[in-house]
Amino acid sequence: MSGSVVLIHLAGAIALLLWATRMVRTGVERAYGDVLRRKLRNTLSNPIIATLAGALLAICFQSATAVSILVGSFVGSGIVGGSSGLIAVLGADLGSALVVRLLSFDLSLLVPIATFAGTTIFLVTENRIWKQFGRILVGVGLLLLSLQLIGLASEPLRESHILPVIINYLSSDVVTAFLIAAIATWLFHSSVAFILLVAALASRELMPVELGVVMILGANLGGGLIAALLSRTMPAPSRSVPLSNLVMRGIFAVIVLAGISLFRLPVEMLGSTPALQVVHAHIAFNLGLIIVGLPLAPLVHRQIAKWLSGNNPQVGELLAEREASALDPAALDVPSRALANVTRAVVGMCETLEVMLKNVMELYDQPDRPGIDALAELDDKVDRKHASIKLYLAKIPPEQMSETETRRTHELLEACVALEQVGDIITRNMVVHIHKKLERGLTFTPEGWQELSSLHASVLSSARLAFNVLISRDADIALQLVQEKDRLREIERHTRHRHFDRLRDNTKKSIETSSLHLDTIRDLKQINSLLASLAYPVLKERGMLGGTRLTLEPEAV
C-alpha cells in the first residue's frame, strides 16, 4: 500500500473519530445540557465537589473544552466564583483523561451493539430526549469504530522508511515534539482524539513511550489553548477561567517536560503495555495538576482576572458602541443591508433574554436583592433595544423594499414585540413572585420544585430553538418548536394535576406556595407561547400552518 493511500485511510479514521466525539457531545448537550448546567451551578462551592463535578461533566460531554467555556460563562455572570470555576475546569481535564482510559479498553463488541441500538432508538421514537440518547449511542459506536480504523490504517506504517526518521528526530528534540503536539491538538480541537491517536501509534510500537509522554504533555497545553482561544470574544470575567487553566496547564507541562528531559522516566511503572503507559501518563499529569493546583487556583485566577481587567478598561463602552453601531443609519437606503443590521440587533436582544430566563429560575431557588436588581437592568436593556429596532425599521423606505423584504420587516417587528413581552413577564410577573417568596420565607416542596425546574428547562430549550428560527428561518426547526409547544402544554397540565393532588393530601408547603406555583406555571406557559409564535411566519410561508386549530363536529356546524 502506497504512503498516500495510508495517509488517506488514516485521515478518514481521524475524521470519523472527531465527528463521533462531536456527535456524543451534542447529543448529551441537547438531551441533558440544562440539567447538567443546573447541577454544576449548585455544586461548585466546595473545592472537592467542584473537582468531581467538573470531571463528571467532562465525561458526559467528552470534552473538557466545553466545560471550560461553560464554567467561564458562569463566572462571567457572577453565578460562581472564579477560583471555584477554575478548580472545576481542572477536574474536567481529569475527567477527559479518564474518558481516554475508558476508550482504551477492548470494546469492539460494543460497536455493533451501540450503533444498532442507537439507530433503532433514533428512528422509532419521537421523544426528543430518547432521540438524543440514540444519537449518543450511535456516536459511541462510531467512536469505537474509528479507533479500530486508526489501528488498521496505521499498521502499514510499520514498514515505512520515512516514519522512523521523523520519530528519531522528534525523540532527540523534545521541545519540537512538545510544540507539534500542542499545535496538532489545537487543530484537532479535541485533546481526547489526539491522545487516542498517540496511544494507538504507541500500541503498534510506531512511537516510543518516552516520545508519547512528551506528546501527551504538548496535548495538554494544546487542550488548554483551545478553550482560551474560543473564549477570546467573551467578556473579561468569562475569559479568566479558560486563560487561568491554560497558564497553570502550560507551566506545569513545561516543568514536567524539563523533569523528564533531565531524569529517566520510569515508564514501566505506568502500565504493562505502551498504550497503557501513555494513557496513564496523561491521567497522572492531570491528577498531579489538581494536587498542585487546588491551593494555587485562587492566586492564579486573581492575577489573571486582574491582568484582564487592566487590559480591558473600557470593555463596557466598547460593547455599547458595538451594539449601537449594529443599527447603522447609512444602510437605510439599502433594505437588504438594513434588515441584516436589524437581525444582528435582534440577536443581541435574544442573548439578553436568554440570560434573563436562566437567571430568573436561579433567583427562585436562591432569591437575593442584587440579582433581582440585575434582572431589572437587563429588562431595561431589552426595552431600549426594542424601541431602537422599531424606530430603525420605520425609517426603511417602504417603496424600495421587495415583497420578501416587506414580509421580513413585519416578521422582525412582530418578533421584537414578542421578545419584549417575554422580558415584561419575567420582570413584572415572575420577579413579583420572587419578592413574595423572599419576604414570606416560603419554600417549594421537593416535588413541586422539580416540576417547576423541568418546566423551566423545557421553556429554555424552546427559547434556543426560537432564537435559531428567527435567524436561520429553518422550517424543520420551526416545526420542532411548535411541536415542543404542544408537548409543554401536556407537561403543564400534568404539573397542575400533581400539584392539586398534593393539596388534597394537605401538604403544608404545597398549600403555602400554591399561588406561587400556579402563577409560575402560567407565566412559563405564556413565555413559551410567545416564543413559539416566532415559528409561525416561517411555517406560514411554506404552507405548513393552517388557518385555525379548531376542529368542529358535523352537528355543531
PDB file of N, CA, C and O in Angstrom, residues 196-257:
ATOM      1  N   LEU A 196      -5.772   9.683  21.921  1.00  0.00           N
ATOM      2  CA  LEU A 196      -6.118   8.334  21.455  1.00  0.00           C
ATOM      3  C   LEU A 196      -5.283   7.951  20.245  1.00  0.00           C
ATOM      4  O   LEU A 196      -4.882   6.789  20.087  1.00  0.00           O
ATOM      5  N   LEU A 197      -4.998   8.920  19.379  1.00  0.00           N
ATOM      6  CA  LEU A 197      -4.150   8.659  18.213  1.00  0.00           C
ATOM      7  C   LEU A 197      -2.726   8.311  18.664  1.00  0.00           C
ATOM      8  O   LEU A 197      -2.124   7.348  18.164  1.00  0.00           O
ATOM      9  N   VAL A 198      -2.188   9.063  19.621  1.00  0.00           N
ATOM     10  CA  VAL A 198      -0.842   8.779  20.140  1.00  0.00           C
ATOM     11  C   VAL A 198      -0.801   7.400  20.784  1.00  0.00           C
ATOM     12  O   VAL A 198       0.150   6.620  20.574  1.00  0.00           O
ATOM     13  N   ALA A 199      -1.827   7.057  21.556  1.00  0.00           N
ATOM     14  CA  ALA A 199      -1.878   5.743  22.199  1.00  0.00           C
ATOM     15  C   ALA A 199      -1.940   4.623  21.163  1.00  0.00           C
ATOM     16  O   ALA A 199      -1.314   3.565  21.330  1.00  0.00           O
ATOM     17  N   ALA A 200      -2.707   4.857  20.087  1.00  0.00           N
ATOM     18  CA  ALA A 200      -2.803   3.843  19.031  1.00  0.00           C
ATOM     19  C   ALA A 200      -1.444   3.633  18.352  1.00  0.00           C
ATOM     20  O   ALA A 200      -1.051   2.490  18.062  1.00  0.00           O
ATOM     21  N   LEU A 201      -0.703   4.708  18.101  1.00  0.00           N
ATOM     22  CA  LEU A 201       0.623   4.580  17.484  1.00  0.00           C
ATOM     23  C   LEU A 201       1.600   3.888  18.429  1.00  0.00           C
ATOM     24  O   LEU A 201       2.424   3.069  17.995  1.00  0.00           O
ATOM     25  N   ALA A 202       1.493   4.207  19.729  1.00  0.00           N
ATOM     26  CA  ALA A 202       2.378   3.568  20.711  1.00  0.00           C
ATOM     27  C   ALA A 202       2.076   2.081  20.846  1.00  0.00           C
ATOM     28  O   ALA A 202       2.989   1.262  21.014  1.00  0.00           O
ATOM     29  N   SER A 203       0.792   1.720  20.761  1.00  0.00           N
ATOM     30  CA  SER A 203       0.410   0.312  20.918  1.00  0.00           C
ATOM     31  C   SER A 203       0.978  -0.553  19.795  1.00  0.00           C
ATOM     32  O   SER A 203       1.190  -1.753  19.968  1.00  0.00           O
ATOM     33  N   ARG A 204       1.218   0.032  18.621  1.00  0.00           N
ATOM     34  CA  ARG A 204       1.780  -0.696  17.483  1.00  0.00           C
ATOM     35  C   ARG A 204       3.281  -0.467  17.352  1.00  0.00           C
ATOM     36  O   ARG A 204       3.874  -0.746  16.299  1.00  0.00           O
ATOM     37  N   GLU A 205       3.874   0.083  18.432  1.00  0.00           N
ATOM     38  CA  GLU A 205       5.317   0.296  18.513  1.00  0.00           C
ATOM     39  C   GLU A 205       5.833   1.194  17.391  1.00  0.00           C
ATOM     40  O   GLU A 205       6.974   1.077  16.949  1.00  0.00           O
ATOM     41  N   LEU A 206       4.945   2.068  16.900  1.00  0.00           N
ATOM     42  CA  LEU A 206       5.355   3.045  15.896  1.00  0.00           C
ATOM     43  C   LEU A 206       5.928   4.300  16.549  1.00  0.00           C
ATOM     44  O   LEU A 206       6.516   5.147  15.863  1.00  0.00           O
ATOM     45  N   MET A 207       5.728   4.427  17.854  1.00  0.00           N
ATOM     46  CA  MET A 207       6.225   5.581  18.596  1.00  0.00           C
ATOM     47  C   MET A 207       6.708   5.097  19.958  1.00  0.00           C
ATOM     48  O   MET A 207       5.973   4.401  20.666  1.00  0.00           O
ATOM     49  N   PRO A 208       7.923   5.437  20.368  1.00  0.00           N
ATOM     50  CA  PRO A 208       8.383   5.037  21.707  1.00  0.00           C
ATOM     51  C   PRO A 208       7.567   5.721  22.798  1.00  0.00           C
ATOM     52  O   PRO A 208       7.075   6.838  22.613  1.00  0.00           O
ATOM     53  N   VAL A 209       7.436   5.049  23.924  1.00  0.00           N
ATOM     54  CA  VAL A 209       6.612   5.573  25.006  1.00  0.00           C
ATOM     55  C   VAL A 209       7.130   6.921  25.494  1.00  0.00           C
ATOM     56  O   VAL A 209       6.352   7.833  25.797  1.00  0.00           O
ATOM     57  N   GLU A 210       8.459   7.068  25.577  1.00  0.00           N
ATOM     58  CA  GLU A 210       9.029   8.334  26.057  1.00  0.00           C
ATOM     59  C   GLU A 210       8.588   9.505  25.178  1.00  0.00           C
ATOM     60  O   GLU A 210       8.232  10.575  25.680  1.00  0.00           O
ATOM     61  N   LEU A 211       8.608   9.305  23.857  1.00  0.00           N
ATOM     62  CA  LEU A 211       8.137  10.355  22.948  1.00  0.00           C
ATOM     63  C   LEU A 211       6.627  10.543  23.105  1.00  0.00           C
ATOM     64  O   LEU A 211       6.128  11.676  23.050  1.00  0.00           O
ATOM     65  N   GLY A 212       5.885   9.442  23.302  1.00  0.00           N
ATOM     66  CA  GLY A 212       4.444   9.532  23.512  1.00  0.00           C
ATOM     67  C   GLY A 212       4.105  10.388  24.714  1.00  0.00           C
ATOM     68  O   GLY A 212       3.158  11.195  24.679  1.00  0.00           O
ATOM     69  N   VAL A 213       4.892  10.262  25.800  1.00  0.00           N
ATOM     70  CA  VAL A 213       4.642  11.067  27.000  1.00  0.00           C
ATOM     71  C   VAL A 213       4.900  12.542  26.714  1.00  0.00           C
ATOM     72  O   VAL A 213       4.152  13.425  27.164  1.00  0.00           O
ATOM     73  N   VAL A 214       5.954  12.831  25.938  1.00  0.00           N
ATOM     74  CA  VAL A 214       6.227  14.227  25.556  1.00  0.00           C
ATOM     75  C   VAL A 214       5.057  14.784  24.751  1.00  0.00           C
ATOM     76  O   VAL A 214       4.621  15.932  24.965  1.00  0.00           O
ATOM     77  N   MET A 215       4.548  13.966  23.816  1.00  0.00           N
ATOM     78  CA  MET A 215       3.401  14.404  23.015  1.00  0.00           C
ATOM     79  C   MET A 215       2.170  14.623  23.892  1.00  0.00           C
ATOM     80  O   MET A 215       1.366  15.535  23.641  1.00  0.00           O
ATOM     81  N   ILE A 216       2.025  13.804  24.935  1.00  0.00           N
ATOM     82  CA  ILE A 216       0.902  13.966  25.865  1.00  0.00           C
ATOM     83  C   ILE A 216       0.993  15.314  26.583  1.00  0.00           C
ATOM     84  O   ILE A 216      -0.015  16.011  26.754  1.00  0.00           O
ATOM     85  N   LEU A 217       2.196  15.693  26.988  1.00  0.00           N
ATOM     86  CA  LEU A 217       2.379  16.993  27.652  1.00  0.00           C
ATOM     87  C   LEU A 217       2.001  18.127  26.704  1.00  0.00           C
ATOM     88  O   LEU A 217       1.332  19.089  27.094  1.00  0.00           O
ATOM     89  N   GLY A 218       2.434  18.018  25.449  1.00  0.00           N
ATOM     90  CA  GLY A 218       2.057  19.035  24.464  1.00  0.00           C
ATOM     91  C   GLY A 218       0.563  19.066  24.221  1.00  0.00           C
ATOM     92  O   GLY A 218      -0.035  20.146  24.052  1.00  0.00           O
ATOM     93  N   ALA A 219      -0.080  17.883  24.218  1.00  0.00           N
ATOM     94  CA  ALA A 219      -1.531  17.819  24.018  1.00  0.00           C
ATOM     95  C   ALA A 219      -2.279  18.506  25.152  1.00  0.00           C
ATOM     96  O   ALA A 219      -3.317  19.134  24.933  1.00  0.00           O
ATOM     97  N   ASN A 220      -1.756  18.409  26.371  1.00  0.00           N
ATOM     98  CA  ASN A 220      -2.399  19.090  27.494  1.00  0.00           C
ATOM     99  C   ASN A 220      -2.296  20.603  27.363  1.00  0.00           C
ATOM    100  O   ASN A 220      -3.235  21.324  27.697  1.00  0.00           O
ATOM    101  N   LEU A 221      -1.155  21.072  26.849  1.00  0.00           N
ATOM    102  CA  LEU A 221      -1.043  22.507  26.578  1.00  0.00           C
ATOM    103  C   LEU A 221      -2.013  22.910  25.479  1.00  0.00           C
ATOM    104  O   LEU A 221      -2.716  23.921  25.580  1.00  0.00           O
ATOM    105  N   GLY A 222      -2.074  22.107  24.398  1.00  0.00           N
ATOM    106  CA  GLY A 222      -2.984  22.419  23.290  1.00  0.00           C
ATOM    107  C   GLY A 222      -4.440  22.378  23.707  1.00  0.00           C
ATOM    108  O   GLY A 222      -5.256  23.186  23.238  1.00  0.00           O
ATOM    109  N   GLY A 223      -4.778  21.437  24.617  1.00  0.00           N
ATOM    110  CA  GLY A 223      -6.157  21.366  25.105  1.00  0.00           C
ATOM    111  C   GLY A 223      -6.570  22.634  25.837  1.00  0.00           C
ATOM    112  O   GLY A 223      -7.692  23.131  25.682  1.00  0.00           O
ATOM    113  N   GLY A 224      -5.658  23.185  26.640  1.00  0.00           N
ATOM    114  CA  GLY A 224      -5.957  24.450  27.308  1.00  0.00           C
ATOM    115  C   GLY A 224      -6.029  25.609  26.339  1.00  0.00           C
ATOM    116  O   GLY A 224      -6.811  26.547  26.521  1.00  0.00           O
ATOM    117  N   LEU A 225      -5.236  25.534  25.265  1.00  0.00           N
ATOM    118  CA  LEU A 225      -5.221  26.598  24.263  1.00  0.00           C
ATOM    119  C   LEU A 225      -6.545  26.682  23.510  1.00  0.00           C
ATOM    120  O   LEU A 225      -6.991  27.782  23.148  1.00  0.00           O
ATOM    121  N   ILE A 226      -7.194  25.533  23.288  1.00  0.00           N
ATOM    122  CA  ILE A 226      -8.467  25.519  22.542  1.00  0.00           C
ATOM    123  C   ILE A 226      -9.498  26.399  23.238  1.00  0.00           C
ATOM    124  O   ILE A 226     -10.109  27.282  22.634  1.00  0.00           O
ATOM    125  N   ALA A 227      -9.712  26.156  24.540  1.00  0.00           N
ATOM    126  CA  ALA A 227     -10.726  26.915  25.278  1.00  0.00           C
ATOM    127  C   ALA A 227     -10.353  28.392  25.390  1.00  0.00           C
ATOM    128  O   ALA A 227     -11.216  29.271  25.293  1.00  0.00           O
ATOM    129  N   ALA A 228      -9.070  28.664  25.588  1.00  0.00           N
ATOM    130  CA  ALA A 228      -8.635  30.061  25.726  1.00  0.00           C
ATOM    131  C   ALA A 228      -8.909  30.849  24.445  1.00  0.00           C
ATOM    132  O   ALA A 228      -9.350  32.002  24.494  1.00  0.00           O
ATOM    133  N   LEU A 229      -8.678  30.228  23.291  1.00  0.00           N
ATOM    134  CA  LEU A 229      -8.912  30.925  22.020  1.00  0.00           C
ATOM    135  C   LEU A 229     -10.395  31.019  21.692  1.00  0.00           C
ATOM    136  O   LEU A 229     -10.860  32.020  21.150  1.00  0.00           O
ATOM    137  N   LEU A 230     -11.153  29.972  22.020  1.00  0.00           N
ATOM    138  CA  LEU A 230     -12.591  30.019  21.751  1.00  0.00           C
ATOM    139  C   LEU A 230     -13.298  31.076  22.595  1.00  0.00           C
ATOM    140  O   LEU A 230     -14.354  31.581  22.210  1.00  0.00           O
ATOM    141  N   SER A 231     -12.741  31.401  23.756  1.00  0.00           N
ATOM    142  CA  SER A 231     -13.385  32.376  24.649  1.00  0.00           C
ATOM    143  C   SER A 231     -12.866  33.793  24.442  1.00  0.00           C
ATOM    144  O   SER A 231     -13.209  34.691  25.217  1.00  0.00           O
ATOM    145  N   ARG A 232     -12.064  34.022  23.395  1.00  0.00           N
ATOM    146  CA  ARG A 232     -11.401  35.321  23.257  1.00  0.00           C
ATOM    147  C   ARG A 232     -12.377  36.473  23.030  1.00  0.00           C
ATOM    148  O   ARG A 232     -12.042  37.631  23.294  1.00  0.00           O
ATOM    149  N   THR A 233     -13.596  36.189  22.522  1.00  0.00           N
ATOM    150  CA  THR A 233     -14.570  37.257  22.292  1.00  0.00           C
ATOM    151  C   THR A 233     -15.512  37.452  23.469  1.00  0.00           C
ATOM    152  O   THR A 233     -16.372  38.329  23.421  1.00  0.00           O
ATOM    153  N   MET A 234     -15.364  36.634  24.505  1.00  0.00           N
ATOM    154  CA  MET A 234     -16.243  36.740  25.672  1.00  0.00           C
ATOM    155  C   MET A 234     -15.770  37.879  26.569  1.00  0.00           C
ATOM    156  O   MET A 234     -14.630  38.347  26.461  1.00  0.00           O
ATOM    157  N   PRO A 235     -16.633  38.345  27.493  1.00  0.00           N
ATOM    158  CA  PRO A 235     -16.200  39.377  28.442  1.00  0.00           C
ATOM    159  C   PRO A 235     -15.025  38.892  29.286  1.00  0.00           C
ATOM    160  O   PRO A 235     -14.830  37.682  29.474  1.00  0.00           O
ATOM    161  N   ALA A 236     -14.275  39.842  29.816  1.00  0.00           N
ATOM    162  CA  ALA A 236     -13.063  39.511  30.572  1.00  0.00           C
ATOM    163  C   ALA A 236     -13.313  38.531  31.717  1.00  0.00           C
ATOM    164  O   ALA A 236     -12.542  37.583  31.895  1.00  0.00           O
ATOM    165  N   PRO A 237     -14.364  38.701  32.549  1.00  0.00           N
ATOM    166  CA  PRO A 237     -14.577  37.734  33.639  1.00  0.00           C
ATOM    167  C   PRO A 237     -14.783  36.308  33.135  1.00  0.00           C
ATOM    168  O   PRO A 237     -14.340  35.349  33.773  1.00  0.00           O
ATOM    169  N   SER A 238     -15.442  36.151  31.986  1.00  0.00           N
ATOM    170  CA  SER A 238     -15.668  34.818  31.434  1.00  0.00           C
ATOM    171  C   SER A 238     -14.387  34.220  30.870  1.00  0.00           C
ATOM    172  O   SER A 238     -14.188  33.007  30.894  1.00  0.00           O
ATOM    173  N   ARG A 239     -13.497  35.068  30.372  1.00  0.00           N
ATOM    174  CA  ARG A 239     -12.229  34.583  29.804  1.00  0.00           C
ATOM    175  C   ARG A 239     -11.232  34.190  30.879  1.00  0.00           C
ATOM    176  O   ARG A 239     -10.277  33.456  30.597  1.00  0.00           O
ATOM    177  N   SER A 240     -11.443  34.666  32.103  1.00  0.00           N
ATOM    178  CA  SER A 240     -10.432  34.460  33.149  1.00  0.00           C
ATOM    179  C   SER A 240     -10.223  32.984  33.480  1.00  0.00           C
ATOM    180  O   SER A 240      -9.093  32.564  33.743  1.00  0.00           O
ATOM    181  N   VAL A 241     -11.291  32.177  33.447  1.00  0.00           N
ATOM    182  CA  VAL A 241     -11.152  30.756  33.812  1.00  0.00           C
ATOM    183  C   VAL A 241     -10.399  29.974  32.736  1.00  0.00           C
ATOM    184  O   VAL A 241      -9.414  29.292  33.046  1.00  0.00           O
ATOM    185  N   PRO A 242     -10.808  30.024  31.447  1.00  0.00           N
ATOM    186  CA  PRO A 242     -10.027  29.298  30.435  1.00  0.00           C
ATOM    187  C   PRO A 242      -8.566  29.750  30.358  1.00  0.00           C
ATOM    188  O   PRO A 242      -7.664  28.924  30.181  1.00  0.00           O
ATOM    189  N   LEU A 243      -8.330  31.062  30.516  1.00  0.00           N
ATOM    190  CA  LEU A 243      -6.955  31.564  30.434  1.00  0.00           C
ATOM    191  C   LEU A 243      -6.138  31.126  31.651  1.00  0.00           C
ATOM    192  O   LEU A 243      -4.964  30.759  31.523  1.00  0.00           O
ATOM    193  N   SER A 244      -6.751  31.133  32.839  1.00  0.00           N
ATOM    194  CA  SER A 244      -6.053  30.651  34.041  1.00  0.00           C
ATOM    195  C   SER A 244      -5.715  29.175  33.909  1.00  0.00           C
ATOM    196  O   SER A 244      -4.625  28.727  34.308  1.00  0.00           O
ATOM    197  N   ASN A 245      -6.642  28.412  33.360  1.00  0.00           N
ATOM    198  CA  ASN A 245      -6.387  26.986  33.155  1.00  0.00           C
ATOM    199  C   ASN A 245      -5.229  26.779  32.182  1.00  0.00           C
ATOM    200  O   ASN A 245      -4.380  25.907  32.391  1.00  0.00           O
ATOM    201  N   LEU A 246      -5.179  27.593  31.124  1.00  0.00           N
ATOM    202  CA  LEU A 246      -4.082  27.494  30.157  1.00  0.00           C
ATOM    203  C   LEU A 246      -2.746  27.810  30.821  1.00  0.00           C
ATOM    204  O   LEU A 246      -1.747  27.104  30.588  1.00  0.00           O
ATOM    205  N   VAL A 247      -2.714  28.846  31.647  1.00  0.00           N
ATOM    206  CA  VAL A 247      -1.459  29.238  32.316  1.00  0.00           C
ATOM    207  C   VAL A 247      -0.978  28.123  33.243  1.00  0.00           C
ATOM    208  O   VAL A 247       0.196  27.714  33.203  1.00  0.00           O
ATOM    209  N   MET A 248      -1.887  27.603  34.082  1.00  0.00           N
ATOM    210  CA  MET A 248      -1.486  26.536  35.003  1.00  0.00           C
ATOM    211  C   MET A 248      -1.071  25.282  34.242  1.00  0.00           C
ATOM    212  O   MET A 248      -0.064  24.633  34.580  1.00  0.00           O
ATOM    213  N   ARG A 249      -1.831  24.935  33.222  1.00  0.00           N
ATOM    214  CA  ARG A 249      -1.547  23.731  32.439  1.00  0.00           C
ATOM    215  C   ARG A 249      -0.215  23.870  31.699  1.00  0.00           C
ATOM    216  O   ARG A 249       0.590  22.931  31.658  1.00  0.00           O
ATOM    217  N   GLY A 250       0.014  25.046  31.113  1.00  0.00           N
ATOM    218  CA  GLY A 250       1.258  25.262  30.368  1.00  0.00           C
ATOM    219  C   GLY A 250       2.481  25.236  31.261  1.00  0.00           C
ATOM    220  O   GLY A 250       3.491  24.592  30.932  1.00  0.00           O
ATOM    221  N   ILE A 251       2.422  25.927  32.395  1.00  0.00           N
ATOM    222  CA  ILE A 251       3.576  25.965  33.310  1.00  0.00           C
ATOM    223  C   ILE A 251       3.883  24.567  33.851  1.00  0.00           C
ATOM    224  O   ILE A 251       5.047  24.136  33.883  1.00  0.00           O
ATOM    225  N   PHE A 252       2.833  23.845  34.247  1.00  0.00           N
ATOM    226  CA  PHE A 252       3.044  22.505  34.797  1.00  0.00           C
ATOM    227  C   PHE A 252       3.597  21.560  33.726  1.00  0.00           C
ATOM    228  O   PHE A 252       4.476  20.733  33.999  1.00  0.00           O
ATOM    229  N   ALA A 253       3.103  21.687  32.494  1.00  0.00           N
ATOM    230  CA  ALA A 253       3.593  20.836  31.406  1.00  0.00           C
ATOM    231  C   ALA A 253       5.071  21.109  31.120  1.00  0.00           C
ATOM    232  O   ALA A 253       5.852  20.172  30.886  1.00  0.00           O
ATOM    233  N   VAL A 254       5.471  22.370  31.130  1.00  0.00           N
ATOM    234  CA  VAL A 254       6.873  22.722  30.882  1.00  0.00           C
ATOM    235  C   VAL A 254       7.760  22.193  32.005  1.00  0.00           C
ATOM    236  O   VAL A 254       8.867  21.668  31.758  1.00  0.00           O
ATOM    237  N   ILE A 255       7.283  22.291  33.248  1.00  0.00           N
ATOM    238  CA  ILE A 255       8.063  21.775  34.384  1.00  0.00           C
ATOM    239  C   ILE A 255       8.251  20.265  34.272  1.00  0.00           C
ATOM    240  O   ILE A 255       9.361  19.738  34.459  1.00  0.00           O
ATOM    241  N   VAL A 256       7.176  19.553  33.954  1.00  0.00           N
ATOM    242  CA  VAL A 256       7.275  18.099  33.807  1.00  0.00           C
ATOM    243  C   VAL A 256       8.171  17.745  32.627  1.00  0.00           C
ATOM    244  O   VAL A 256       8.968  16.794  32.692  1.00  0.00           O
ATOM    245  N   LEU A 257       8.069  18.508  31.527  1.00  0.00           N
ATOM    246  CA  LEU A 257       8.919  18.260  30.362  1.00  0.00           C
ATOM    247  C   LEU A 257      10.391  18.422  30.725  1.00  0.00           C
ATOM    248  O   LEU A 257      11.240  17.600  30.318  1.00  0.00           O
TER     249      LEU A 257
END
